[in-house]
Short mmCIF file of C-alpha atoms in Angstrom, two decimals:
data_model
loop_
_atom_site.label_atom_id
_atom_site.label_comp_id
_atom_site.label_asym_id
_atom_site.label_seq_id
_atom_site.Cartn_x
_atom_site.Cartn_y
_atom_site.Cartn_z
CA UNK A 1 -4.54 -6.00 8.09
CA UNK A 2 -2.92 -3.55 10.92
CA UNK A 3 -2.32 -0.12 9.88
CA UNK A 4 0.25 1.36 10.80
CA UNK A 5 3.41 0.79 13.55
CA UNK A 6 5.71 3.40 12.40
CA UNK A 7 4.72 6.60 10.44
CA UNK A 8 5.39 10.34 10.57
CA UNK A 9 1.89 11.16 10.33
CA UNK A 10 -0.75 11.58 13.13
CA UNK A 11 1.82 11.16 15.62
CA UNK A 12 1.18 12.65 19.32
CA UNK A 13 1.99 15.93 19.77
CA UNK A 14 4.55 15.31 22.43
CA UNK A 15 6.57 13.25 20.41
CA UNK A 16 6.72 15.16 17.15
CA UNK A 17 4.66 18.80 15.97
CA UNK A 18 4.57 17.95 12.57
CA UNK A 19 5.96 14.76 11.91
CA UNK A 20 9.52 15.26 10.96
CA UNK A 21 10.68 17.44 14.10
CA UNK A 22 11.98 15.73 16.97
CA UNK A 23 9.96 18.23 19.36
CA UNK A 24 11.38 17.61 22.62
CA UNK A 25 14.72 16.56 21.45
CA UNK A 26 14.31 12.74 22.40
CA UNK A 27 17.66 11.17 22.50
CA UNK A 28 18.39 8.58 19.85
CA UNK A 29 18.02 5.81 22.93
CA UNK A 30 15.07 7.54 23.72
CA UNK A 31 13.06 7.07 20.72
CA UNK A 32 13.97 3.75 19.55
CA UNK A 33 12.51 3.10 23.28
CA UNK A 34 9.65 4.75 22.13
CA UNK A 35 9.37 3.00 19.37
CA UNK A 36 9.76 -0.33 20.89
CA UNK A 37 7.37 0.38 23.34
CA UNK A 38 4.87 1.50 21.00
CA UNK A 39 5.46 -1.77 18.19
CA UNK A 40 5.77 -4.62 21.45
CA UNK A 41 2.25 -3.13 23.00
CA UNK A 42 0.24 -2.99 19.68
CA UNK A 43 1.59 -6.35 17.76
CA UNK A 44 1.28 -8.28 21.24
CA UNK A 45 -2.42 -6.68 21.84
CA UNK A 46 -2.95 -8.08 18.24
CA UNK A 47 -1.05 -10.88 17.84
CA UNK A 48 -3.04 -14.08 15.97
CA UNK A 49 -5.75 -11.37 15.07
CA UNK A 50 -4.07 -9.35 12.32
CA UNK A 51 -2.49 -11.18 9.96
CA UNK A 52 -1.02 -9.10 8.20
CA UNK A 53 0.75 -5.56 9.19
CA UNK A 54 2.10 -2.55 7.47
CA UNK A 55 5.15 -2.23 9.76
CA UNK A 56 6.29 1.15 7.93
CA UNK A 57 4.39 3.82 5.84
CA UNK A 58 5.12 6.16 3.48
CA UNK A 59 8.96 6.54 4.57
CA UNK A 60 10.11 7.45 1.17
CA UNK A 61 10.28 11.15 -0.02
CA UNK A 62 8.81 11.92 -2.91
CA UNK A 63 12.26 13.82 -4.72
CA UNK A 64 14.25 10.74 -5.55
CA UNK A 65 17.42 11.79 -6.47
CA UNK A 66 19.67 9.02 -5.38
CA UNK A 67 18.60 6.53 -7.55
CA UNK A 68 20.06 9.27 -10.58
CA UNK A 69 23.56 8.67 -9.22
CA UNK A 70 22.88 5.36 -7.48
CA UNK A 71 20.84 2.32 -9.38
CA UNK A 72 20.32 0.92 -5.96
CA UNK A 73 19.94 4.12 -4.03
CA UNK A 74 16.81 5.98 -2.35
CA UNK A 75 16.29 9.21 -0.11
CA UNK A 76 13.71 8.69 2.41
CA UNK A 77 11.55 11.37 4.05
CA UNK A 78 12.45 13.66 7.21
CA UNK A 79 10.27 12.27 10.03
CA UNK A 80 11.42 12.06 13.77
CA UNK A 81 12.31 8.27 13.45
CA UNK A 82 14.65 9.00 10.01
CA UNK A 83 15.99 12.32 11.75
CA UNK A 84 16.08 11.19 15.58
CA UNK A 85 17.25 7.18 15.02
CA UNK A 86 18.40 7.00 11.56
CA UNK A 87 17.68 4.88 8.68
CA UNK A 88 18.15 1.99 11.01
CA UNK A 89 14.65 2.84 12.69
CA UNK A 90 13.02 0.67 9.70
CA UNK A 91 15.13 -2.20 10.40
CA UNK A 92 14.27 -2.51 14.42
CA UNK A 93 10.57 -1.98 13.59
CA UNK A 94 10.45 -4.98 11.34
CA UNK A 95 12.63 -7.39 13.75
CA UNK A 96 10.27 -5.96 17.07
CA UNK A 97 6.97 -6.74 14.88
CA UNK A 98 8.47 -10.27 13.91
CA UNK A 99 9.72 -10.81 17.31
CA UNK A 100 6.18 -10.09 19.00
CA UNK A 101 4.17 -11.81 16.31
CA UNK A 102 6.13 -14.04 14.13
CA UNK A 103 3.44 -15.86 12.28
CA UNK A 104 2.37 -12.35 10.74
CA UNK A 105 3.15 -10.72 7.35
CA UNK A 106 5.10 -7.73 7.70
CA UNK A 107 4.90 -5.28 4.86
CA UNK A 108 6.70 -1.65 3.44
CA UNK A 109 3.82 0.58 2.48
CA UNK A 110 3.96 3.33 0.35
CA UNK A 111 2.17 5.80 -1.97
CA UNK A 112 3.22 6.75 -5.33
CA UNK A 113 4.90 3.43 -5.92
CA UNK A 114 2.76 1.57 -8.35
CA UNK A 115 3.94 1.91 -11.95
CA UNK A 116 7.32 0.43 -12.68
CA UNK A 117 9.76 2.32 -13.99
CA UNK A 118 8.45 5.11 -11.66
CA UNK A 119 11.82 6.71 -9.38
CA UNK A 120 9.57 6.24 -6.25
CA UNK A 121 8.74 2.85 -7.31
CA UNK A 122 12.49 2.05 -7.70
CA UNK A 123 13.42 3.21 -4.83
CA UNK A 124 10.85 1.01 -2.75
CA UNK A 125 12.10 -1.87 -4.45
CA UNK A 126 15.82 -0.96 -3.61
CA UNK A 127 15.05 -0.08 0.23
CA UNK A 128 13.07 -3.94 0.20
CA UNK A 129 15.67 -5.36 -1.26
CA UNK A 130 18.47 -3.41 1.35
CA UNK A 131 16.10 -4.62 4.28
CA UNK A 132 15.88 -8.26 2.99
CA UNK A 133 19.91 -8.46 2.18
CA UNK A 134 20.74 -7.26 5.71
CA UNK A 135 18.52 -9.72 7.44
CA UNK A 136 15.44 -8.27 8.02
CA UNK A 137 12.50 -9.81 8.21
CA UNK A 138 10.31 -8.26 5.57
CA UNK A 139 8.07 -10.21 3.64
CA UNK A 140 6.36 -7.72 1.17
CA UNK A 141 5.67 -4.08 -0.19
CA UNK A 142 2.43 -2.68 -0.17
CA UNK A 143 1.02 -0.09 -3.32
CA UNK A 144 -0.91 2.18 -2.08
CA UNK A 145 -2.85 3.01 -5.18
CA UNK A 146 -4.31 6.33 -4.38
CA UNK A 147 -4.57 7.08 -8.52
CA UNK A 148 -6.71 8.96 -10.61
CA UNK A 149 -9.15 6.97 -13.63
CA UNK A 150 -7.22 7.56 -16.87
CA UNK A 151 -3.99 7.64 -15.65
CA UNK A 152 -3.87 3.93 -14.74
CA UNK A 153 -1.04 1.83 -16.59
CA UNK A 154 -2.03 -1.98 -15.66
CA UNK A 155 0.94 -2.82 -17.95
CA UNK A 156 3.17 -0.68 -15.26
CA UNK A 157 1.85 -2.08 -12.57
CA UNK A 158 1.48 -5.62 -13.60
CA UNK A 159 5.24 -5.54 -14.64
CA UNK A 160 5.81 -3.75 -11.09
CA UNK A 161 4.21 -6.61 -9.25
CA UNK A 162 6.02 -9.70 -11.48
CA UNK A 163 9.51 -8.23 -10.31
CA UNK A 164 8.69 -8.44 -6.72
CA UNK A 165 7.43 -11.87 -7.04
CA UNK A 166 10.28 -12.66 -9.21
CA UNK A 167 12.60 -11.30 -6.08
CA UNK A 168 10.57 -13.13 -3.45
CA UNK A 169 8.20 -10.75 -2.08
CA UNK A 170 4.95 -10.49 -1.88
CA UNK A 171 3.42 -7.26 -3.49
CA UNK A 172 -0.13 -5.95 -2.00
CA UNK A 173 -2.50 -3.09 -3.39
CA UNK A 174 -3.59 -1.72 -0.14
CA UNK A 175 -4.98 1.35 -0.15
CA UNK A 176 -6.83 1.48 -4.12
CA UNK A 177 -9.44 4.80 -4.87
CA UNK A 178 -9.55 6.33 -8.29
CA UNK A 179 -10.61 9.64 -8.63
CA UNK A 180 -12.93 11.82 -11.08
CA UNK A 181 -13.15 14.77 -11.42
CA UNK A 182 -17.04 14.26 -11.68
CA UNK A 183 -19.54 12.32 -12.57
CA UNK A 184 -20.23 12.29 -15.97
CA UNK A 185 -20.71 8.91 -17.86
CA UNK A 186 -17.59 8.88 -19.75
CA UNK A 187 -15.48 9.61 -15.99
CA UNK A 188 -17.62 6.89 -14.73
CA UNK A 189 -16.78 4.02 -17.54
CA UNK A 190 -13.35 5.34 -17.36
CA UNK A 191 -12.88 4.75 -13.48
CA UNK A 192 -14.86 1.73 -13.99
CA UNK A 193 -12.40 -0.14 -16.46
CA UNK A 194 -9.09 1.36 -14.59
CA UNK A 195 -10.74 -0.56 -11.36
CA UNK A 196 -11.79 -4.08 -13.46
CA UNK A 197 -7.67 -3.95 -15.08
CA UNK A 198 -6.40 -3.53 -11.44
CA UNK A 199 -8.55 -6.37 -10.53
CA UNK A 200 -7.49 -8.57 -13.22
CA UNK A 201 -3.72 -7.71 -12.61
CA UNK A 202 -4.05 -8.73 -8.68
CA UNK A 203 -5.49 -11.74 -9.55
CA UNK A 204 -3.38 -12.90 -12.33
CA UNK A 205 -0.36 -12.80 -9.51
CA UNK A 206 0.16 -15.55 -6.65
CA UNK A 207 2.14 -12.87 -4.64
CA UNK A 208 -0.59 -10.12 -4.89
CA UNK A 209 -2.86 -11.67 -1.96
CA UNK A 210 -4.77 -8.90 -1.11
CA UNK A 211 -6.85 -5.47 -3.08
CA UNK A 212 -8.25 -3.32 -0.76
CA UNK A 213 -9.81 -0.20 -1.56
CA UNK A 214 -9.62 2.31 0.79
CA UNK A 215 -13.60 2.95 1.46
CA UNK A 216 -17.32 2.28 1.11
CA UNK A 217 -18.72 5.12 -0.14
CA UNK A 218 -17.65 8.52 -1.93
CA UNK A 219 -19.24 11.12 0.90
CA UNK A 220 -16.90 8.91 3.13
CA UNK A 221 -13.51 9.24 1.50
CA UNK A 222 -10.43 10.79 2.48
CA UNK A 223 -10.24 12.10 -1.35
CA UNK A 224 -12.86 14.70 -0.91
CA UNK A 225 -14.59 15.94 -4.45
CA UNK A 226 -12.63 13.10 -5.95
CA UNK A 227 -15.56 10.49 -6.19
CA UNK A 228 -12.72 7.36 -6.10
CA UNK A 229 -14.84 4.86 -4.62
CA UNK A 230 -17.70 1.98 -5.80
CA UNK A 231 -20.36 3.30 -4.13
CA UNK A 232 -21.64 7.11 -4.54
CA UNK A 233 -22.76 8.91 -1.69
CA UNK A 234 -26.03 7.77 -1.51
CA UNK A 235 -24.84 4.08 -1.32
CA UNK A 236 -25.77 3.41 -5.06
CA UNK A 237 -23.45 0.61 -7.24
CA UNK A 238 -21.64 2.62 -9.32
CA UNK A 239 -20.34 1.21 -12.43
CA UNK A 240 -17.14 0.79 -10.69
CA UNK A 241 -19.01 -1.72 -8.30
CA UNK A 242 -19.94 -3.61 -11.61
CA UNK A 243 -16.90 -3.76 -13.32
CA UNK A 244 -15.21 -5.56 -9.51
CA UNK A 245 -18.05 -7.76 -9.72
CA UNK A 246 -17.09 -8.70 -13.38
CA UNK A 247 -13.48 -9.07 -13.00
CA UNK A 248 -14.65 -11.56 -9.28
CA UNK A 249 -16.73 -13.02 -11.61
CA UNK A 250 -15.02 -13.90 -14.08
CA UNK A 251 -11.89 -14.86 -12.49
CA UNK A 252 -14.12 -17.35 -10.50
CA UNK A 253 -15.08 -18.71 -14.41
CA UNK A 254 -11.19 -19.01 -15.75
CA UNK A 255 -10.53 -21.10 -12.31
CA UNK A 256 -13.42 -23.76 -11.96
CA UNK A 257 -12.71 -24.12 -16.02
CA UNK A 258 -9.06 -24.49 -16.05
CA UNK A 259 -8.32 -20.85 -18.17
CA UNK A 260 -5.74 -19.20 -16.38
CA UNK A 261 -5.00 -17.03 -19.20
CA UNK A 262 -7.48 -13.98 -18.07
CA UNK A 263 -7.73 -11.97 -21.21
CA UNK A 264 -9.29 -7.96 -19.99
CA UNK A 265 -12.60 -7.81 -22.09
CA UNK A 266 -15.30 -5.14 -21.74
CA UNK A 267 -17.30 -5.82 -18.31
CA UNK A 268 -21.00 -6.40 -19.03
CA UNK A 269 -23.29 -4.92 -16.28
CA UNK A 270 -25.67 -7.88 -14.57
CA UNK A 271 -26.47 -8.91 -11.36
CA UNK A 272 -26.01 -12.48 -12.63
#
């Protein structure tokens, strides 16, 4: 997977001070040049290595209040490609990274987008769905998953994932860590069965091609104090590490037998 062609954050500092400025004052012309550039030199460098790209990140604000007025509506966030080009920088990022690699799958990434029902969530849908109705060539969304254990709703997100396939796109979880708050047993079992139901739920899908979770081990996360990942910082299996091994495991079972109908049981630790 390539991460990221167009995003507010981590920009250079002569293009934008803190993401949603236009700095120098760039003229539109300018920075759809920029953009170009930037989009024709990194899909070309990559092209038949990376399959798969997030062409835009985390474009949507986080106050929806369109989507109140407007069903199909969404606000997206002040960055210097929204502010500088207009919304119409999203559309010319996805035709440049089609037009420099068109065997790759071009994705809308975004965080807070998981559970159905969510205004966030709606919103990505209704920008994917503007994108694909004006000829763009988007293939999927991407949710992030940056979540806390506890607060999971597989039902949300399963439901959130069968109405993207049901509109033709594929939906990825591509960013997934699940914080604690700290290590006690019961945080532990808890993280550990939010992590086997997300499992589960990508599988079950023929559109969700792709989990990843977004790190190795908890001293190396971006989510510090938030122990999200499988392994703790001493590189020791969690039981989150067990309960992906049981969901692998047992989704490997339900195929070579025929049993597509994965029923969520409690994960048995082994090493089988």
């Amino acid at each position: 997977r390539g991460h990221t062609l167009a995003w507010h954050s981590q920009g250079p500092t002569w293009l934008t001070s803190d993401g949603a400025k236009n700095t120098n004052n760039f003229s539109r012309k300018q920075l759809l040049d920029i953009l170009h550039n930037h989009i024709k030199n990194v899909v070309t460098h990559w092209k038949g290595k990376v399959a798969e790209w997030d062409v835009a990140n985390e474009v949507l604000s986080d106050n929806q209040q369109t989507i109140y007025s407007n069903p199909n509506g969404y606000d997206l966030r002040p960055s210097v490609w929204a502010t500088g080009i207009g919304e119409d920088f999203l559309d010319s990022a996805f035709v440049w990274a089609h037009k420099y690699d068109p065997d790759a799958v071009l994705i809308l990434n975004d965080y807070g987008v998981e559970n159905k029902g969510w205004g966030k969530s709606e919103a990505l849908y209704n920008l994917a769905m503007r994108l694909r109705n004006s000829g763009i060539p988007i293939h999927g969304v991407g949710l992030q998953a940056h979540m806390d254990a506890g607060n999971v709703s597989a039902k949300a997100i399963d439901a959130n994932i069968t109405r993207f396939k049901d509109a033709g796109f594929e939906c990825h979880i591509t960013e997934l860590d699940l914080g604690i708050d700290d290590a006690s047993t019961a945080n532990l079992q808890k993280q550990a069965l939010d992590f086997y139901s997300l499992m589960h739920v990508a599988m079950k899908h023929d559109n969700c091609k792709s989990l990843m979770i977004w790190g190795l081990s908890d001293d190396l996360t971006w989510r510090t104090g938030r122990r999200p990942l499988l392994f703790d910082s001493n590189l020791s299996r969690k039981p989150a590490y067990w309960a992906v091994h049981a969901a692998l495991r047992e989704n490997a079972d339900a195929e070579e037998t025929g049993n597509n109908e994965l029923q969520i049981t409690n994960y048995k630790k082994t090493e089988a």
